[in-house]
Short mmCIF file of C-alpha atoms in Angstrom, two decimals:
data_model
loop_
_atom_site.label_atom_id
_atom_site.label_comp_id
_atom_site.label_asym_id
_atom_site.label_seq_id
_atom_site.Cartn_x
_atom_site.Cartn_y
_atom_site.Cartn_z
CA MET N 8 47.39 4.15 -64.59
CA PRO N 9 50.07 5.84 -66.61
CA GLU N 10 49.75 9.31 -67.72
CA ILE N 11 49.49 9.78 -71.50
CA ALA N 12 53.17 10.83 -71.84
CA ALA N 13 54.31 7.90 -70.14
CA TRP N 14 53.09 5.61 -72.76
CA VAL N 15 56.30 6.33 -74.87
CA ALA N 16 58.12 4.26 -72.45
CA PRO N 17 58.43 0.56 -73.56
CA ASP N 18 58.32 -0.81 -70.06
CA VAL N 19 54.86 0.84 -69.74
CA TRP N 20 53.14 -0.02 -72.95
CA ALA N 21 54.64 -3.33 -73.70
CA TYR N 22 52.73 -5.36 -71.10
CA PRO N 23 49.22 -4.18 -72.11
CA VAL N 24 50.02 -4.22 -75.84
CA GLY N 25 51.24 -7.81 -75.63
CA VAL N 26 48.15 -8.85 -73.55
CA ALA N 27 45.73 -6.97 -75.94
CA LEU N 28 47.39 -8.48 -79.03
CA LEU N 29 47.30 -12.11 -77.56
CA ALA N 30 43.51 -11.57 -76.53
CA TYR N 31 42.36 -10.39 -79.89
CA VAL N 32 44.31 -12.89 -81.94
CA VAL N 33 42.28 -15.47 -79.92
CA LEU N 34 38.93 -13.61 -80.62
CA GLY N 35 39.75 -13.69 -84.46
CA ALA N 36 40.71 -17.32 -84.17
CA VAL N 37 37.92 -18.81 -82.24
CA GLY N 38 35.05 -16.13 -81.91
CA PHE N 39 35.34 -15.38 -78.26
CA GLY N 40 37.79 -15.41 -75.23
CA SER N 41 39.34 -11.90 -75.72
CA ALA N 42 37.97 -10.52 -72.36
CA LEU N 43 38.92 -13.93 -70.58
CA ILE N 44 42.54 -13.17 -71.50
CA LEU N 45 42.68 -9.50 -71.52
CA VAL N 46 40.76 -8.84 -68.12
CA PRO N 47 42.74 -11.14 -65.67
CA LEU N 48 46.05 -10.29 -67.20
CA LEU N 49 45.59 -6.59 -67.13
CA ALA N 50 43.94 -6.73 -63.61
CA TRP N 51 47.27 -7.71 -62.22
CA ARG N 52 48.51 -4.03 -62.94
CA TYR N 53 45.33 -1.84 -63.32
CA PRO N 54 42.06 -1.40 -61.34
CA LEU N 55 39.43 -3.84 -62.17
CA PRO N 56 36.56 -1.40 -63.13
CA LEU N 57 39.21 0.35 -65.48
CA VAL N 58 40.11 -2.89 -67.08
CA VAL N 59 36.59 -4.03 -67.54
CA SER N 60 35.71 -0.78 -69.20
CA VAL N 61 38.66 -0.88 -71.63
CA ALA N 62 37.82 -4.41 -72.39
CA LEU N 63 34.06 -3.56 -73.12
CA MET N 64 35.14 -0.67 -75.48
CA LEU N 65 37.70 -2.82 -77.34
CA ASP N 66 35.22 -5.63 -77.56
CA ILE N 67 32.59 -3.38 -79.10
CA ILE N 68 34.79 -2.39 -81.97
CA SER N 69 36.64 -5.67 -82.45
CA SER N 70 33.57 -8.07 -82.02
CA ALA N 71 31.80 -5.69 -84.61
CA PHE N 72 34.79 -6.19 -87.15
CA HIS N 73 34.69 -9.95 -86.44
CA ALA N 74 30.99 -10.04 -87.02
CA TYR N 75 31.53 -8.29 -90.19
CA LEU N 76 34.12 -10.75 -91.39
CA ASN N 77 31.67 -13.56 -90.59
CA ARG N 78 28.28 -11.58 -91.21
CA HIS N 79 26.76 -14.22 -93.49
CA GLU N 80 26.87 -16.81 -90.60
CA VAL N 81 25.44 -14.50 -87.67
CA LEU N 82 22.23 -15.90 -86.14
CA TRP N 83 20.82 -12.40 -85.66
CA ARG N 84 17.21 -13.74 -84.78
CA HIS N 85 18.39 -14.99 -81.38
CA ILE N 86 19.99 -11.95 -79.93
CA PRO N 87 16.90 -9.81 -79.32
CA LYS N 88 15.28 -12.46 -77.23
CA ILE N 89 17.88 -12.26 -74.48
CA LEU N 90 18.15 -8.40 -74.20
CA PRO N 91 15.54 -7.47 -71.58
CA ALA N 92 16.85 -10.04 -69.06
CA SER N 93 20.49 -8.89 -69.76
CA VAL N 94 19.58 -5.23 -68.94
CA ALA N 95 18.23 -6.46 -65.67
CA GLY N 96 21.47 -8.43 -65.09
CA ALA N 97 23.61 -5.46 -65.85
CA ALA N 98 21.77 -3.27 -63.33
CA LEU N 99 22.36 -6.01 -60.65
CA GLY N 100 25.99 -6.07 -61.57
CA ILE N 101 26.24 -2.38 -60.87
CA LEU N 102 24.71 -2.83 -57.49
CA VAL N 103 27.29 -5.66 -56.74
CA LEU N 104 30.11 -3.34 -57.75
CA TRP N 105 28.76 -0.78 -55.13
CA TRP N 106 28.55 -3.27 -52.37
CA THR N 107 31.67 -5.48 -53.01
CA ARG N 108 35.34 -4.84 -52.31
CA ALA N 109 37.73 -4.93 -55.38
CA ASN N 110 39.94 -7.70 -54.01
CA ALA N 111 36.91 -10.01 -53.32
CA LEU N 112 35.90 -9.53 -57.08
CA LEU N 113 39.25 -10.48 -58.20
CA VAL N 114 38.92 -13.78 -56.30
CA VAL N 115 35.45 -14.34 -57.97
CA LEU N 116 36.92 -13.58 -61.46
CA GLY N 117 39.86 -15.80 -60.89
CA LEU N 118 37.47 -18.63 -59.86
CA TYR N 119 35.31 -17.98 -62.91
CA ILE N 120 38.10 -17.87 -65.37
CA THR N 121 39.42 -21.35 -63.73
CA TRP N 122 35.96 -22.90 -64.10
CA VAL N 123 35.69 -21.88 -67.83
CA ALA N 124 39.23 -23.37 -68.47
CA TRP N 125 38.36 -26.52 -66.48
CA ARG N 126 35.01 -26.96 -68.29
CA GLN N 127 36.53 -26.52 -71.66
CA ALA N 128 39.39 -28.86 -70.89
CA THR N 129 37.33 -31.64 -69.47
CA GLY N 130 34.48 -31.34 -71.86
CA ARG N 131 32.07 -31.48 -69.08
CA LYS N 132 29.32 -29.23 -70.56
CA GLU N 133 26.20 -31.02 -69.29
CA SER N 134 26.50 -29.67 -65.73
CA MET N 135 25.69 -25.96 -66.70
CA GLN N 136 23.27 -26.74 -69.70
CA PHE N 137 20.27 -25.97 -67.51
CA ILE N 138 21.55 -22.35 -67.52
CA GLY N 139 21.63 -22.22 -71.38
CA ARG N 140 18.08 -23.61 -71.60
CA SER N 141 16.59 -20.64 -69.81
CA THR N 142 16.82 -17.33 -71.66
CA ALA N 143 15.73 -15.30 -68.65
CA MET N 144 18.62 -16.98 -66.36
CA SER N 145 21.02 -16.76 -69.23
CA GLY N 146 20.31 -13.01 -69.69
CA ILE N 147 20.67 -12.19 -66.11
CA LEU N 148 23.95 -13.93 -65.71
CA VAL N 149 25.42 -12.46 -68.93
CA GLY N 150 24.41 -8.96 -67.85
CA MET N 151 25.83 -9.32 -64.36
CA VAL N 152 29.09 -11.01 -65.46
CA GLN N 153 29.63 -8.49 -68.38
CA VAL N 154 29.42 -5.52 -65.88
CA LEU N 155 31.40 -7.12 -63.28
CA PHE N 156 34.22 -8.77 -65.37
CA GLY N 157 33.55 -8.15 -69.05
CA THR N 158 33.80 -11.96 -69.71
CA ALA N 159 30.41 -13.19 -70.43
CA GLY N 160 31.38 -14.90 -73.72
CA PRO N 161 31.30 -18.36 -72.35
CA LEU N 162 27.73 -17.93 -70.86
CA VAL N 163 26.61 -16.61 -74.38
CA LEU N 164 28.06 -19.58 -76.13
CA LEU N 165 26.48 -21.74 -73.71
CA TRP N 166 23.03 -20.09 -74.23
CA LEU N 167 23.58 -20.17 -78.06
CA GLY N 168 24.70 -23.86 -77.91
CA GLN N 169 21.22 -24.79 -76.64
CA ARG N 170 19.54 -23.23 -79.67
CA GLY N 171 20.99 -25.63 -82.28
CA ALA N 172 23.64 -23.36 -83.61
CA SER N 173 26.73 -24.90 -85.49
CA PRO N 174 30.27 -24.38 -84.53
CA ARG N 175 30.65 -22.05 -87.63
CA GLU N 176 27.52 -20.18 -86.51
CA LEU N 177 28.64 -20.00 -82.95
CA ARG N 178 31.95 -18.50 -83.98
CA ALA N 179 30.13 -15.80 -86.05
CA THR N 180 27.21 -15.02 -83.58
CA VAL N 181 28.92 -14.97 -80.19
CA PRO N 182 31.02 -11.76 -81.03
CA ALA N 183 27.91 -10.15 -82.66
CA ALA N 184 26.00 -10.61 -79.40
CA MET N 185 28.97 -9.60 -77.41
CA VAL N 186 28.75 -6.03 -79.18
CA VAL N 187 25.29 -5.56 -77.76
CA PHE N 188 26.06 -6.96 -74.26
CA ALA N 189 29.21 -4.75 -74.17
CA LEU N 190 27.19 -1.64 -75.10
CA ILE N 191 24.72 -2.34 -72.35
CA ALA N 192 27.23 -2.88 -69.71
CA LEU N 193 29.52 -0.01 -70.67
CA SER N 194 26.58 2.37 -70.66
CA MET N 195 25.63 1.38 -67.09
CA MET N 196 29.23 1.68 -65.95
CA LEU N 197 29.67 5.08 -67.29
CA VAL N 198 26.33 6.35 -66.06
CA SER N 199 27.08 5.07 -62.58
CA ALA N 200 30.60 6.71 -62.58
CA GLN N 201 32.48 3.32 -62.02
CA VAL N 202 35.36 4.63 -64.04
CA GLN N 203 37.27 7.93 -64.91
CA THR N 204 36.59 8.52 -68.66
CA ALA N 205 40.04 10.25 -69.13
CA GLN N 206 41.95 7.25 -68.08
CA LEU N 207 39.55 5.01 -70.02
CA PHE N 208 39.82 6.64 -73.34
CA THR N 209 43.71 6.97 -73.04
CA PHE N 210 43.92 3.28 -72.58
CA PHE N 211 41.28 2.41 -75.31
CA GLY N 212 43.06 4.76 -77.68
CA HIS N 213 46.40 2.92 -77.44
CA LEU N 214 44.98 -0.59 -77.48
CA LEU N 215 42.40 -0.14 -80.22
CA PRO N 216 44.74 -0.50 -83.16
CA ILE N 217 46.27 -3.47 -81.49
CA SER N 218 43.04 -5.17 -80.99
CA LEU N 219 41.85 -4.91 -84.55
CA PHE N 220 45.12 -6.09 -85.96
CA GLY N 221 44.74 -9.13 -83.55
CA VAL N 222 41.30 -9.89 -84.68
CA TRP N 223 42.58 -9.77 -88.50
CA ALA N 224 45.61 -11.92 -87.59
CA GLY N 225 43.56 -14.49 -85.55
CA HIS N 226 40.98 -14.74 -88.47
CA ARG N 227 43.85 -15.63 -90.77
CA LEU N 228 45.43 -17.83 -88.29
CA SER N 229 42.34 -19.86 -87.81
CA HIS N 230 42.74 -21.23 -91.32
CA HIS N 231 46.26 -22.75 -90.74
CA VAL N 232 46.61 -23.72 -87.11
CA PRO N 233 44.94 -26.87 -86.19
CA ALA N 234 41.85 -26.31 -83.98
CA GLY N 235 43.07 -28.83 -81.26
CA VAL N 236 46.33 -27.19 -80.91
CA MET N 237 44.65 -23.73 -80.55
CA LYS N 238 42.12 -25.13 -78.12
CA ARG N 239 44.74 -26.75 -75.72
CA SER N 240 46.78 -23.49 -75.94
CA ILE N 241 43.92 -21.40 -74.83
CA GLU N 242 42.76 -23.74 -72.19
CA ALA N 243 46.24 -23.69 -70.57
CA LEU N 244 46.48 -19.93 -70.72
CA LEU N 245 43.07 -19.53 -69.07
CA LEU N 246 43.86 -22.05 -66.29
CA VAL N 247 47.16 -20.28 -65.32
CA SER N 248 45.41 -16.85 -65.54
CA GLY N 249 42.60 -17.96 -63.43
CA VAL N 250 44.46 -19.67 -60.78
CA SER N 251 47.10 -16.89 -60.52
CA LEU N 252 44.59 -14.17 -60.30
CA THR N 253 42.57 -16.16 -57.52
CA LEU N 254 45.84 -16.38 -55.62
CA LYS N 255 46.40 -12.76 -56.12
CA GLY N 256 42.90 -11.80 -54.76
CA LEU N 257 43.26 -14.14 -51.60
CA PHE N 258 46.60 -12.56 -50.76
CA SER N 259 45.27 -8.94 -51.28
CA THR N 260 42.21 -9.78 -49.03
CA GLY N 261 44.60 -11.38 -46.43
CA LEU N 262 43.03 -14.91 -46.68
CA LEU N 263 46.37 -16.29 -47.67
#
């Protein structure tokens, strides 16, 4: 992790700033997906617990901004129902962090991102609908994935999709729900000392303005770019990101 003074060097800040801008343009455009892009791409250069914590902090602010822009379409009534199970899942996620090697988690994250990309690209959503039907199972998985990777958006989308939400309601409600889940996960990570706060707040302070601008730009972009073009572009990016991160984790663990 670079020292604060090192952020003036373009070769240090250009990569994380570019990744953050891309990730939050996606969030502003489609309502989720920022962490799916931010976490695996930053995990190439920075420790995974730090990257997840930064993603959670950025998502709290940026997702709240997105929810405000779409506040009239948020389905607030659904969010409290899943909270108890998500707290339990977050606690399980902390235990997994204590017991698991970081490189092994990179492999799991890469496989998870690849699965999300494959599922979106093929449209094969029925195979995981049983998870979305159960609030308890959905909450536990959301809490665990949010602590481990900060990328529970697809699971929240799956759960809300089983509750009859329209596409516009999903686009508004997923970020609102992610604010709550990110707060739960970040609180547990800070209490369990999974990341150094000085590094975390340095990273967060530099990327927050970029993330807010990205949400605003993506919100405007969503009215001008065909949905199909944006969908295919995001799927391709996720697929490349997931496969490459899986290979990195496998090489790091000595399995390849």
